[in-house]
mmCIF file of C-alpha atoms in Angstrom:
data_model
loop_
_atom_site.group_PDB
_atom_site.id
_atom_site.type_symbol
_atom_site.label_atom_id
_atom_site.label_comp_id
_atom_site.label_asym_id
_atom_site.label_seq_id
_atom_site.Cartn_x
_atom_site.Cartn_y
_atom_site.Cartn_z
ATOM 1 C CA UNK B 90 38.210 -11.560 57.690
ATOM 2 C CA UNK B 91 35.041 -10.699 59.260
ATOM 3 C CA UNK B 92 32.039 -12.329 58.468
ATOM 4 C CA UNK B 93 28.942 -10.119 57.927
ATOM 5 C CA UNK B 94 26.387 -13.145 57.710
ATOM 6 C CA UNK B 95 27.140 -13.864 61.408
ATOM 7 C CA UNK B 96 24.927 -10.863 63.178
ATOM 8 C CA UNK B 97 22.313 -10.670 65.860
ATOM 9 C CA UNK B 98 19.102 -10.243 63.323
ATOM 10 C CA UNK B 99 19.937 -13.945 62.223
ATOM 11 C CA UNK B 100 21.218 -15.138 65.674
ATOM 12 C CA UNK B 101 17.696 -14.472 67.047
ATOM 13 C CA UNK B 102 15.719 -16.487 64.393
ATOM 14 C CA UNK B 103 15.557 -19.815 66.327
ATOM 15 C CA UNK B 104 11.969 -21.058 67.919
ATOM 16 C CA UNK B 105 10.991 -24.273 69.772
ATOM 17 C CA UNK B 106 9.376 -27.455 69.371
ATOM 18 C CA UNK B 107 6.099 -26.290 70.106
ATOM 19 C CA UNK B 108 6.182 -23.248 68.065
ATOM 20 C CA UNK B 109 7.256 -25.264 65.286
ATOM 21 C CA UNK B 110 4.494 -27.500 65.646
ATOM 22 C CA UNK B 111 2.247 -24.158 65.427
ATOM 23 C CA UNK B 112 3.974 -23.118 62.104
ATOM 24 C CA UNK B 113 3.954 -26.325 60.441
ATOM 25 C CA UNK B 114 -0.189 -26.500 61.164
ATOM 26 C CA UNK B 115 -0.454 -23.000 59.438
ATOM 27 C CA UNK B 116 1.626 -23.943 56.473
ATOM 28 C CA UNK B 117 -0.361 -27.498 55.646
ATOM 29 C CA UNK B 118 -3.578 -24.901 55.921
ATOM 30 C CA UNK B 119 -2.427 -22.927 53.303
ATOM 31 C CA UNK B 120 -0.791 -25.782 51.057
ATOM 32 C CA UNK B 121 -4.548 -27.007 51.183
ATOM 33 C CA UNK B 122 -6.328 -23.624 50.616
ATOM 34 C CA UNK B 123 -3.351 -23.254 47.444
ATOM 35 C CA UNK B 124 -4.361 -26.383 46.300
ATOM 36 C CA UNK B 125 -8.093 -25.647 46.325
ATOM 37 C CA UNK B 126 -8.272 -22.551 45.149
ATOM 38 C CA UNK B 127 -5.948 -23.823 41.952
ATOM 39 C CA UNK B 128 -8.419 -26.886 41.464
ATOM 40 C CA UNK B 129 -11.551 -24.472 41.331
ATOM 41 C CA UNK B 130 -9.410 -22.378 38.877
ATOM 42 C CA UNK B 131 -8.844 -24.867 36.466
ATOM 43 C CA UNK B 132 -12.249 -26.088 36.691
ATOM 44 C CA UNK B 133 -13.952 -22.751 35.920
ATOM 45 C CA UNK B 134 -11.168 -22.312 32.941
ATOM 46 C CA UNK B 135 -12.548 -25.267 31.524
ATOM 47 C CA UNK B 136 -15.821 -24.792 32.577
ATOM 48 C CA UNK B 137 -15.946 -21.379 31.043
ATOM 49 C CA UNK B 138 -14.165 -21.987 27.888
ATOM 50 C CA UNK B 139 -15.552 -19.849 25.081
ATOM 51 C CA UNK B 140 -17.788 -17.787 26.714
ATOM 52 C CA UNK B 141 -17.997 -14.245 26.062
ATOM 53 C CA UNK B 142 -19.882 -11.139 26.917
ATOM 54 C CA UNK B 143 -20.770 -9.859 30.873
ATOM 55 C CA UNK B 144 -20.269 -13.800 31.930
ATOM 56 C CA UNK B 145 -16.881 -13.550 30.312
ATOM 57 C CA UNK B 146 -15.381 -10.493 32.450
ATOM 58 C CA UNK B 147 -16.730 -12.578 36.168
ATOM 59 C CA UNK B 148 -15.144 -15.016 35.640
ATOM 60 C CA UNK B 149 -11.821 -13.065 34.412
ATOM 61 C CA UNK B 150 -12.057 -11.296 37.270
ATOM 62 C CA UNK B 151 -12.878 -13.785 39.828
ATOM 63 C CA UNK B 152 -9.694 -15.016 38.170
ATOM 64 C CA UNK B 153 -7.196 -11.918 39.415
ATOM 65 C CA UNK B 154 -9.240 -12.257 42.554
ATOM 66 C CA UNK B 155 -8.290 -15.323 43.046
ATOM 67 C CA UNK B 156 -4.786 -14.992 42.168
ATOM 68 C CA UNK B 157 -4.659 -11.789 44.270
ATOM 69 C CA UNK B 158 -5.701 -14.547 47.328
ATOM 70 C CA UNK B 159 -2.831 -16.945 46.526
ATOM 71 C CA UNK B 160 -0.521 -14.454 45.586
ATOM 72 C CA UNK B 161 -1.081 -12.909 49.402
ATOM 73 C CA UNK B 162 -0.879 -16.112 50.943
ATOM 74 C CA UNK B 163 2.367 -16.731 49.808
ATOM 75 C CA UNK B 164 3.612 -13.849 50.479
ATOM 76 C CA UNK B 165 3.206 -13.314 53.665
ATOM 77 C CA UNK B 166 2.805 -16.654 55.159
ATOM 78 C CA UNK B 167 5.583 -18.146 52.823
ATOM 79 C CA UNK B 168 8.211 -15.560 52.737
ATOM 80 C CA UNK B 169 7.020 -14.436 56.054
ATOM 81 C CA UNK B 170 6.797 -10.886 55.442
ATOM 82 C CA UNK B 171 3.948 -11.061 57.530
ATOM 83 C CA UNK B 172 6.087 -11.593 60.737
ATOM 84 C CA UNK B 173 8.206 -9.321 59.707
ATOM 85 C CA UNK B 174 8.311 -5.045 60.945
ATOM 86 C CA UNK B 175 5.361 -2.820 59.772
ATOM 87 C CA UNK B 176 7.981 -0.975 58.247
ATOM 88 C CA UNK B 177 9.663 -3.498 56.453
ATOM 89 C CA UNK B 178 6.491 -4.908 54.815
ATOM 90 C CA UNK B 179 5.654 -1.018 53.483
ATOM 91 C CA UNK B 180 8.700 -0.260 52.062
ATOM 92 C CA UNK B 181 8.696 -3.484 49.584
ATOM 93 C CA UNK B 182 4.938 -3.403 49.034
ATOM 94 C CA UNK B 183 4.270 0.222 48.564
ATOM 95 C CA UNK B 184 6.735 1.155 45.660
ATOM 96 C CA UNK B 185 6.453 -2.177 43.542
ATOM 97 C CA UNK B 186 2.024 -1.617 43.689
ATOM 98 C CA UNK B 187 2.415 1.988 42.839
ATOM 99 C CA UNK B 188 4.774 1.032 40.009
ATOM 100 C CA UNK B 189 2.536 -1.376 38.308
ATOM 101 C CA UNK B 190 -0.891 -0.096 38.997
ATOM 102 C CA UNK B 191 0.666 3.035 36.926
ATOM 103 C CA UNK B 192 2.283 0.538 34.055
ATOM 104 C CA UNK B 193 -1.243 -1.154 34.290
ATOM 105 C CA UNK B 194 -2.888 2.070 33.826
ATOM 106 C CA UNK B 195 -0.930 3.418 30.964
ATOM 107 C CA UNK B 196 -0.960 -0.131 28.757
ATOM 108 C CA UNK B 197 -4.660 -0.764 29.539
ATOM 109 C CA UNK B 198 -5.491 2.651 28.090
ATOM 110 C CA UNK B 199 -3.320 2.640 25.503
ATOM 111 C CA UNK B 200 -4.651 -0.785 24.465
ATOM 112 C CA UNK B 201 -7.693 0.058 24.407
ATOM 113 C CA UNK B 202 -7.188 3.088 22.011
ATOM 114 C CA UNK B 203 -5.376 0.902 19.420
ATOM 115 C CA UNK B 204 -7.651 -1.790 19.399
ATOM 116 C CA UNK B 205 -10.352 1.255 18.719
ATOM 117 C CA UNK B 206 -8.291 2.280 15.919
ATOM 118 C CA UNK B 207 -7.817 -1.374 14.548
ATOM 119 C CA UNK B 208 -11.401 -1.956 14.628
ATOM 120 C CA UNK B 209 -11.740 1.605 12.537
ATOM 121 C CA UNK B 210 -9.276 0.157 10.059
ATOM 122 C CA UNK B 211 -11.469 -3.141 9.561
ATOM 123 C CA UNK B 212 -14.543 -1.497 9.182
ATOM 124 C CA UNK B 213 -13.763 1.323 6.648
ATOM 125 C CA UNK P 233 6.322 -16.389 65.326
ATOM 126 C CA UNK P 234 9.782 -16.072 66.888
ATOM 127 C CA UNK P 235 12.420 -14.171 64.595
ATOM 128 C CA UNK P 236 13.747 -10.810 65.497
ATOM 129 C CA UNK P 237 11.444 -9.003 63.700
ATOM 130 C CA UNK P 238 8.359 -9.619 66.006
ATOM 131 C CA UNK P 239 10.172 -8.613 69.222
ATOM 132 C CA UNK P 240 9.375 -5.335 70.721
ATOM 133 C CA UNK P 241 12.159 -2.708 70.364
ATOM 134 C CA UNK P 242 11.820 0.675 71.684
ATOM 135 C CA UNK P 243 11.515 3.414 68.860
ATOM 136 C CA UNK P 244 14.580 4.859 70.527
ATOM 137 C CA UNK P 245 16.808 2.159 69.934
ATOM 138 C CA UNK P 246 15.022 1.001 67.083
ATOM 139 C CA UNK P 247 15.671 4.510 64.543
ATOM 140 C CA UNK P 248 18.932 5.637 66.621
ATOM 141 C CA UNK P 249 20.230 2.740 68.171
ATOM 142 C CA UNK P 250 22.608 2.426 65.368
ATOM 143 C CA UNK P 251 20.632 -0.539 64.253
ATOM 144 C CA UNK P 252 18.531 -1.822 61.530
ATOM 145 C CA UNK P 253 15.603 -0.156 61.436
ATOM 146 C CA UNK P 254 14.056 -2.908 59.904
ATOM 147 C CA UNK P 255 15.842 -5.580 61.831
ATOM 148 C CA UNK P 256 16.195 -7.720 59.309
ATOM 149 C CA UNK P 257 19.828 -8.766 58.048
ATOM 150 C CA UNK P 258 22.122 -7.334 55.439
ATOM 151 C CA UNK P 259 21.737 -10.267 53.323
ATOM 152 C CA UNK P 260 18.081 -10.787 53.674
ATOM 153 C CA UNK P 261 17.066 -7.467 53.091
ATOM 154 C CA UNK P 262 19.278 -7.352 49.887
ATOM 155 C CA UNK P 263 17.301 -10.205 49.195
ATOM 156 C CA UNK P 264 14.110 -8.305 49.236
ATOM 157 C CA UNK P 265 16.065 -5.820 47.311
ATOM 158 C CA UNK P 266 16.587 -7.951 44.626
ATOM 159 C CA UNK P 267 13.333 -9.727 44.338
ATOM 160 C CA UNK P 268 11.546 -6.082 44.307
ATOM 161 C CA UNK P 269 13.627 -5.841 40.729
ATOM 162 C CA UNK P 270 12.759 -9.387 39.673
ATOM 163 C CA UNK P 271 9.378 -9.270 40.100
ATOM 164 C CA UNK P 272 9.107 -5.275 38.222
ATOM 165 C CA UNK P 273 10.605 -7.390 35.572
ATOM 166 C CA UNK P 274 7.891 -9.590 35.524
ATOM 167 C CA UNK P 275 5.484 -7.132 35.999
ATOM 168 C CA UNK P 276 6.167 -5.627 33.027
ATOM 169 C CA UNK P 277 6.566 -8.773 30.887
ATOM 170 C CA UNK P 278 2.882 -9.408 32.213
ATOM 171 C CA UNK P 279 1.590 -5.851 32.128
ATOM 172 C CA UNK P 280 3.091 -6.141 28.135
ATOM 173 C CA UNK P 281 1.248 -9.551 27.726
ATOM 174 C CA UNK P 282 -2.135 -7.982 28.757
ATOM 175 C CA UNK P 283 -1.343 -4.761 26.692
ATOM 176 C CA UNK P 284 -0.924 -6.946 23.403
ATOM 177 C CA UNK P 285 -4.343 -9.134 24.663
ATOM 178 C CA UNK P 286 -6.357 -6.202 24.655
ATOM 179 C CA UNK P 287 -4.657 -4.739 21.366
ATOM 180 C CA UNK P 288 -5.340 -8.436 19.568
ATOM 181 C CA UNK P 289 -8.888 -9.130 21.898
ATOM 182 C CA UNK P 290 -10.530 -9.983 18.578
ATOM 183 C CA UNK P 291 -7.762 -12.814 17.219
ATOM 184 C CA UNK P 292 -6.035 -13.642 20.283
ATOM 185 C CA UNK P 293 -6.380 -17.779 20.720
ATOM 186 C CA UNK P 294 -7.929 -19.263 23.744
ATOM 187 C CA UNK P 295 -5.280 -21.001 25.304
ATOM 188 C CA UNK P 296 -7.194 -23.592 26.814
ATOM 189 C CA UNK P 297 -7.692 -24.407 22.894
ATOM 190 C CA UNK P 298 -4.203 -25.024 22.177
ATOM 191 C CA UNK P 299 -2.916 -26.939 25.539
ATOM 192 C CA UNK P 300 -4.236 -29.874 25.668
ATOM 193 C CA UNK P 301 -2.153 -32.601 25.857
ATOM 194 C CA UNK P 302 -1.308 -35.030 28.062
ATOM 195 C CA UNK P 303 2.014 -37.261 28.059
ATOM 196 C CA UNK P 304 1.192 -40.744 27.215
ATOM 197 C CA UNK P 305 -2.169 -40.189 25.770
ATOM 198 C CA UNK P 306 -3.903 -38.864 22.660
ATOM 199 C CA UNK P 307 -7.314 -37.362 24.934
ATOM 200 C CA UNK P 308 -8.131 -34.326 24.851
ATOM 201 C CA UNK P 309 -7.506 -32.408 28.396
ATOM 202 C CA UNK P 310 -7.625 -29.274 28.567
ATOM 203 C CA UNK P 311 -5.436 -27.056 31.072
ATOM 204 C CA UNK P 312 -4.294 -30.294 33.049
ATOM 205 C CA UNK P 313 -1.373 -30.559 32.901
ATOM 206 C CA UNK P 314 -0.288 -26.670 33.314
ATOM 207 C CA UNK P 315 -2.644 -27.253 36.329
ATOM 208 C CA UNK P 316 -0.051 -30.070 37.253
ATOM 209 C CA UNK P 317 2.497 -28.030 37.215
ATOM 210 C CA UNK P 318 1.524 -25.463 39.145
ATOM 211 C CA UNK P 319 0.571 -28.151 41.488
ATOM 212 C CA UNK P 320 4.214 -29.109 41.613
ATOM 213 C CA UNK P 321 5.715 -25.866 42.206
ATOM 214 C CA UNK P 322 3.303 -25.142 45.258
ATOM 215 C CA UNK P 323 4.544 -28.080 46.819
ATOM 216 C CA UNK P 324 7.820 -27.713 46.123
ATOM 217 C CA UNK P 325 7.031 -24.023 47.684
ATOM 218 C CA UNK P 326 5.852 -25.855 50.836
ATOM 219 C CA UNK P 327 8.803 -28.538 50.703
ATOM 220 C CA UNK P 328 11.078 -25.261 51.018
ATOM 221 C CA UNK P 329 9.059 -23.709 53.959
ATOM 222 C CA UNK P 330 9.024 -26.746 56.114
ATOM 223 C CA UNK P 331 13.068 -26.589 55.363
ATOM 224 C CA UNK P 332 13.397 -22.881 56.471
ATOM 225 C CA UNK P 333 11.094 -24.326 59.548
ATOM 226 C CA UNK P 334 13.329 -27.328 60.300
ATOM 227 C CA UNK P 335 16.221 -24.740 60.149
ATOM 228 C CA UNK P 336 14.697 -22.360 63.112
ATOM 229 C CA UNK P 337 14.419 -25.536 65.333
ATOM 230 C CA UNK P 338 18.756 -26.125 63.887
ATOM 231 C CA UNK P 339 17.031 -29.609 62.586
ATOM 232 C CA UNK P 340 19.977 -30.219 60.235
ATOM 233 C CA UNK P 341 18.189 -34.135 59.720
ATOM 234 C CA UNK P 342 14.654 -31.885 58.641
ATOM 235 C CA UNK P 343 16.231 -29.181 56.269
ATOM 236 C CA UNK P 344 18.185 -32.030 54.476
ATOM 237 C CA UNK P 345 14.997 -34.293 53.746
ATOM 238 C CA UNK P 346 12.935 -31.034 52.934
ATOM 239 C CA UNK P 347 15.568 -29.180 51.046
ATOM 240 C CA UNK P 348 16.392 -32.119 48.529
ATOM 241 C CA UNK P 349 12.794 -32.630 48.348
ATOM 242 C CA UNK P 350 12.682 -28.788 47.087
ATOM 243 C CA UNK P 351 15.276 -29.330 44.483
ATOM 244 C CA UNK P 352 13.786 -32.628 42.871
ATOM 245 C CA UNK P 353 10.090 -30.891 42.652
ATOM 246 C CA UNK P 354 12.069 -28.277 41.048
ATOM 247 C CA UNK P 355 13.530 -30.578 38.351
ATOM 248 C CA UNK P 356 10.340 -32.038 37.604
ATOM 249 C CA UNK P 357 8.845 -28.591 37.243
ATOM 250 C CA UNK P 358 11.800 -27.860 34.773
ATOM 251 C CA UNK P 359 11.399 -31.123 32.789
ATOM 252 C CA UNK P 360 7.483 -30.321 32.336
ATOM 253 C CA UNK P 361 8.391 -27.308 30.795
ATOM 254 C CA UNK P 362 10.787 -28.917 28.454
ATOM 255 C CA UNK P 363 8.156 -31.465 27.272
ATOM 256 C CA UNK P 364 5.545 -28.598 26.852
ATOM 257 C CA UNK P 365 7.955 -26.495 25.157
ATOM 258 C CA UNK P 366 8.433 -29.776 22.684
ATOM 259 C CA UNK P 367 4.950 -30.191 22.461
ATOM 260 C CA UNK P 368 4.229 -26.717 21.237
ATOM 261 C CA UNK P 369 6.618 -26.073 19.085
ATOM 262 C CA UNK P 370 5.980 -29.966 17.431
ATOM 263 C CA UNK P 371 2.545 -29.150 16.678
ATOM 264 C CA UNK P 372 -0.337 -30.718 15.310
ATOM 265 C CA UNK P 373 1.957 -33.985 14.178
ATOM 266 C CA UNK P 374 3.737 -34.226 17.066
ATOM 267 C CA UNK P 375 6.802 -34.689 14.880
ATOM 268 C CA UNK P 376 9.245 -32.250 16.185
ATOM 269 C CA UNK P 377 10.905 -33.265 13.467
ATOM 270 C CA UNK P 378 8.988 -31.475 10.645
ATOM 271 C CA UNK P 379 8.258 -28.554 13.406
ATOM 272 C CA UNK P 380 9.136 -25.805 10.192
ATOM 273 C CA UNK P 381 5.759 -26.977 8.651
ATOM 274 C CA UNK P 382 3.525 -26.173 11.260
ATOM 275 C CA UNK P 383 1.565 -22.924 12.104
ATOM 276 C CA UNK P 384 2.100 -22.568 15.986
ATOM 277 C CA UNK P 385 5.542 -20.559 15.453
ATOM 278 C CA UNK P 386 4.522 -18.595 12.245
ATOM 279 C CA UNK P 387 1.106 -17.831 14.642
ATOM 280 C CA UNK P 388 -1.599 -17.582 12.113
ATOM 281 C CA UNK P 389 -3.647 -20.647 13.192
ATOM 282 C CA UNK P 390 -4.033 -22.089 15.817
ATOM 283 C CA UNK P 391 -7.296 -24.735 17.935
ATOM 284 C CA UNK P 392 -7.422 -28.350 18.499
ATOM 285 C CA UNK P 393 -5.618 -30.572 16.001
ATOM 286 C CA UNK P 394 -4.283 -26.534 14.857
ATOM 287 C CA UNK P 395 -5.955 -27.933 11.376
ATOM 288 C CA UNK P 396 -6.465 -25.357 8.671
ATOM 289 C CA UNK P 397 -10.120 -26.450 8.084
ATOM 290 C CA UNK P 398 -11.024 -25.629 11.982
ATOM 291 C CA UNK P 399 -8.693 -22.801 12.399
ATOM 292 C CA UNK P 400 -8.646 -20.430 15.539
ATOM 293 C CA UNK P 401 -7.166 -16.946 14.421
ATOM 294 C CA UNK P 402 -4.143 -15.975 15.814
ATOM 295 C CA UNK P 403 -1.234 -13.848 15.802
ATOM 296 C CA UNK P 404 2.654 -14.021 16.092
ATOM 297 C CA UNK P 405 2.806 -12.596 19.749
ATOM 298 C CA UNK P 406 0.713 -15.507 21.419
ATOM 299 C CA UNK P 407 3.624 -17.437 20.751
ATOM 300 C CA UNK P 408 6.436 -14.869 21.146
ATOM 301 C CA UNK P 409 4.731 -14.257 24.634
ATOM 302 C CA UNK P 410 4.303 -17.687 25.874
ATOM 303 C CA UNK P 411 8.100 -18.516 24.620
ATOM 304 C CA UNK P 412 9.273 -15.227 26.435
ATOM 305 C CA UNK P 413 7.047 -15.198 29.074
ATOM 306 C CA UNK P 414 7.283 -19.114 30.407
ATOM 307 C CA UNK P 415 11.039 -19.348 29.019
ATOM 308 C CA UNK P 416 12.223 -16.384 31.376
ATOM 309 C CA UNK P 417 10.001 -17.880 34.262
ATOM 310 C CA UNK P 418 12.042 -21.581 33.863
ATOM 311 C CA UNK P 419 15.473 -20.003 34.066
ATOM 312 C CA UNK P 420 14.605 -18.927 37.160
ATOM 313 C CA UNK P 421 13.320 -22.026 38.110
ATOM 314 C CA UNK P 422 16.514 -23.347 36.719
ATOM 315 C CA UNK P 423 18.811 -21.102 38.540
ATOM 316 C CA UNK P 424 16.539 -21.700 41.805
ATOM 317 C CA UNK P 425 17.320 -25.294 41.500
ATOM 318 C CA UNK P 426 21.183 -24.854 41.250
ATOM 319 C CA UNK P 427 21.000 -22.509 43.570
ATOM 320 C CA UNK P 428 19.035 -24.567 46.514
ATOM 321 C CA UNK P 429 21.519 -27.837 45.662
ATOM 322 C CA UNK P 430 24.430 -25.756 46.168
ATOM 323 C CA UNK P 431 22.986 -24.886 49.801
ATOM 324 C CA UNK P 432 21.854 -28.506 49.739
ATOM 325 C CA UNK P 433 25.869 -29.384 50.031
ATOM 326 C CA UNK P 434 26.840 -26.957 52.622
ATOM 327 C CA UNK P 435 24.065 -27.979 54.718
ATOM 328 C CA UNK P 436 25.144 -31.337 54.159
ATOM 329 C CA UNK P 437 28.755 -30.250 55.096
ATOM 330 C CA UNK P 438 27.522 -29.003 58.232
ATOM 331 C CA UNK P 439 28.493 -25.345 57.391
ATOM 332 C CA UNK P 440 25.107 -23.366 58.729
ATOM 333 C CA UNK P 441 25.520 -25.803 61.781
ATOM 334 C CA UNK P 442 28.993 -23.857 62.518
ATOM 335 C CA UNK P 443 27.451 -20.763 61.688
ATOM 336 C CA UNK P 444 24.843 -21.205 64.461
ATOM 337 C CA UNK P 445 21.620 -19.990 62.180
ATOM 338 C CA UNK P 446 20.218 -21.607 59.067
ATOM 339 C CA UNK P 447 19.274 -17.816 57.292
ATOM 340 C CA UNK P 448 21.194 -18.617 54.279
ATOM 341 C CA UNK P 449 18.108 -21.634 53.612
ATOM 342 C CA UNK P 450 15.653 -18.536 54.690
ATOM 343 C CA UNK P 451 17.612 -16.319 51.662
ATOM 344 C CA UNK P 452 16.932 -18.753 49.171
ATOM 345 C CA UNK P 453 13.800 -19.456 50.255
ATOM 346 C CA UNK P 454 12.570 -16.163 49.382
ATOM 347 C CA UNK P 455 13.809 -16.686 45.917
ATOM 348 C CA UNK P 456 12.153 -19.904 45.301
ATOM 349 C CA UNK P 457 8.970 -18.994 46.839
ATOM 350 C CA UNK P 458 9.486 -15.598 44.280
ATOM 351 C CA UNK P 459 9.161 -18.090 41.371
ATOM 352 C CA UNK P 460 6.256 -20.013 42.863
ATOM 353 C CA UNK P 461 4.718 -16.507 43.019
ATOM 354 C CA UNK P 462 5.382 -15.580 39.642
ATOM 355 C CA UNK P 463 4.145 -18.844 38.499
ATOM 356 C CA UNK P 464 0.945 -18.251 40.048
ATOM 357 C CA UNK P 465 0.627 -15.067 38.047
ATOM 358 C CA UNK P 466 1.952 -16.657 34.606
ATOM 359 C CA UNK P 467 -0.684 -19.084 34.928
ATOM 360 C CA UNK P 468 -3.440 -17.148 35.591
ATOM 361 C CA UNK P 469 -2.383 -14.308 32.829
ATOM 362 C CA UNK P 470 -1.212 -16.829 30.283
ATOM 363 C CA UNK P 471 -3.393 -19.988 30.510
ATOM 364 C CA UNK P 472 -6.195 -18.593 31.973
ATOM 365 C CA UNK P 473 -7.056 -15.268 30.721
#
């Protein structure tokens, strides 16, 4: 039987010592900038506990933000798709942010409406 | 960096050359595949989460409220040891990216130390879960015992000590979320864990070594680092938010 793991794509993934040594240097920066950024997370989550109001919605969204950050570290350092063809890197990324930023759109809104309605309900 | 994806190919041979256009593998790019499916899963489990948080924005519980326990101590701390955890999945993350590393160089010696390292931070993330699981659904006794008596599953109070005098309002999805939400996320864990031990073996047997190319610890790498990712998000959405 042929095997189909054994191909050219995979042949070709091989690098040196010094390359290596290149890689591995990237990867502790971003264990480290992981690491931070999850330490200053926690910290403001505990820091921020209870709050409310205008205060409330920075630090929510300095939150995403900051997931967002990690989020694009790992992808593309960790899974690599950011060695990998323009092409490649569109095709998986394009669909999946269309997809949600429409789910997003649609739940947020409709959310929004029924907590409206809710508060309507409590106050008559 | 040095796979086949950052050499130059001629558009040519790259769209006609009866080639992948992406030059990536067959078994990498139905990798991809699946993990685009995975993670619209997710998506929507999270875009749901955030749709019921804005629905409930008046009684929804401040999680940082309700977790925080430590093992081994009665203190009150607050997010810690979720923090831990997520902790212990980035480095098991970065255990698995050295491995894929070692692999480029054919370092069987590396991917071994760094692969098994993967699979034990992965067990320890999995065990965490179980104890918070147990922790939650015990409640304010910490009997898991007499867990029927307590409000955290029935969701109607909930704050520190969840005591009915000091009550934080709540409602049934908080918990229905963070049981679907975190109990999806660990069977992937799980499943990441059996999966990287079974590649553990063959790389033990010396099978990728005949092969010529480690890509199947670069396959399952992009799974595990998947669940780190979603983890990330779960965390933020759930614990944070």
């Amino acid at each position: 039987m042929e095997r189909d793991d054994i191909i050219e794509y995979s042949l070709d993934t091989h690098h040196s010592e010094e390359e290596g040594k290149k890689i591995r240097k990237k990867i502790i920066f971003v264990t480290v900038l992981l690491t931070v950024v999850t330490a200053v997370e926690v910290g403001l989550g505990i820091w921020a506990s209870g709050m409310d109001g205008i205060k409330w919605e920075m630090v929510k969204w300095s939150f995403i933000i900051m997931t967002l950050v990690k989020a694009g570290y790992i992808v593309m350092v960790f899974m690599h798709l950011g060695d990998e063809r323009k092409s490649l890197r569109y095709f998986i990324l394009a669909p999946y942010a269309l997809f949600i930023l429409y789910l997003l759109f649609i739940l947020v809104s409709e959310a929004n409406v029924l907590f409206g309605i809710r508060e309507l309900l409590r106050l008559s | 960096m040095s796979g086949e994806a950052s050499k130059v190919i001629d558009q040519t041979t790259l769209w006609e050359g009866g080639r992948s256009p992406f030059s990536v593998s067959y078994g990498k790019m139905m990798m991809w595949f699946f993990l685009i499916s995975d993670a619209l899963s997710f998506g929507g489990l999270l875009a749901s989460l955030g749709f019921m948080k804005l629905k409930y924005a008046d009684v929804w519980p401040s999680s940082e409220l309700i977790f925080t326990h430590l093992p081994g101590t009665h203190g009150h701390f607050p997010l810690i040891y979720v923090a831990l955890m997520t902790f212990i999945l980035i480095v098991s993350s970065v255990t698995m990216v050295l491995a894929v590393e070692a692999g480029h160089r054919m370092d069987r010696k590396g991917v071994t130390l760094w692969l098994a390292l993967t699979v034990v931070g992965g067990l320890f993330f999995v065990g965490s879960q179980a104890w918070e699981w147990m922790t939650y659904i015990a409640g304010p006794d910490g009997d898991i015992s007499t867990w029927a008596d307590n409000a955290t599953l029935s969701g109607h109070y909930y704050g520190e000590g969840f005591s009915a005098d000091n009550p934080v309002p709540g409602v049934p999805q908080y918990a229905q979320f963070f049981f679907f939400v975190t109990g999806f996320h660990g069977t992937h864990v799980f499943s990441g864990v059996v999966i990287n031990f079974i590649i553990l073996l063959n790389v033990l047997k010396g099978k990728y070594e005949k092969v010529g190319h480690y890509e199947m610890v670069e396959k399952v790498g992009l799974y595990w680092h998947f669940v780190d990712l979603v983890w990330v998000f779960v965390f933020t959405f759930y614990y944070l938010i």
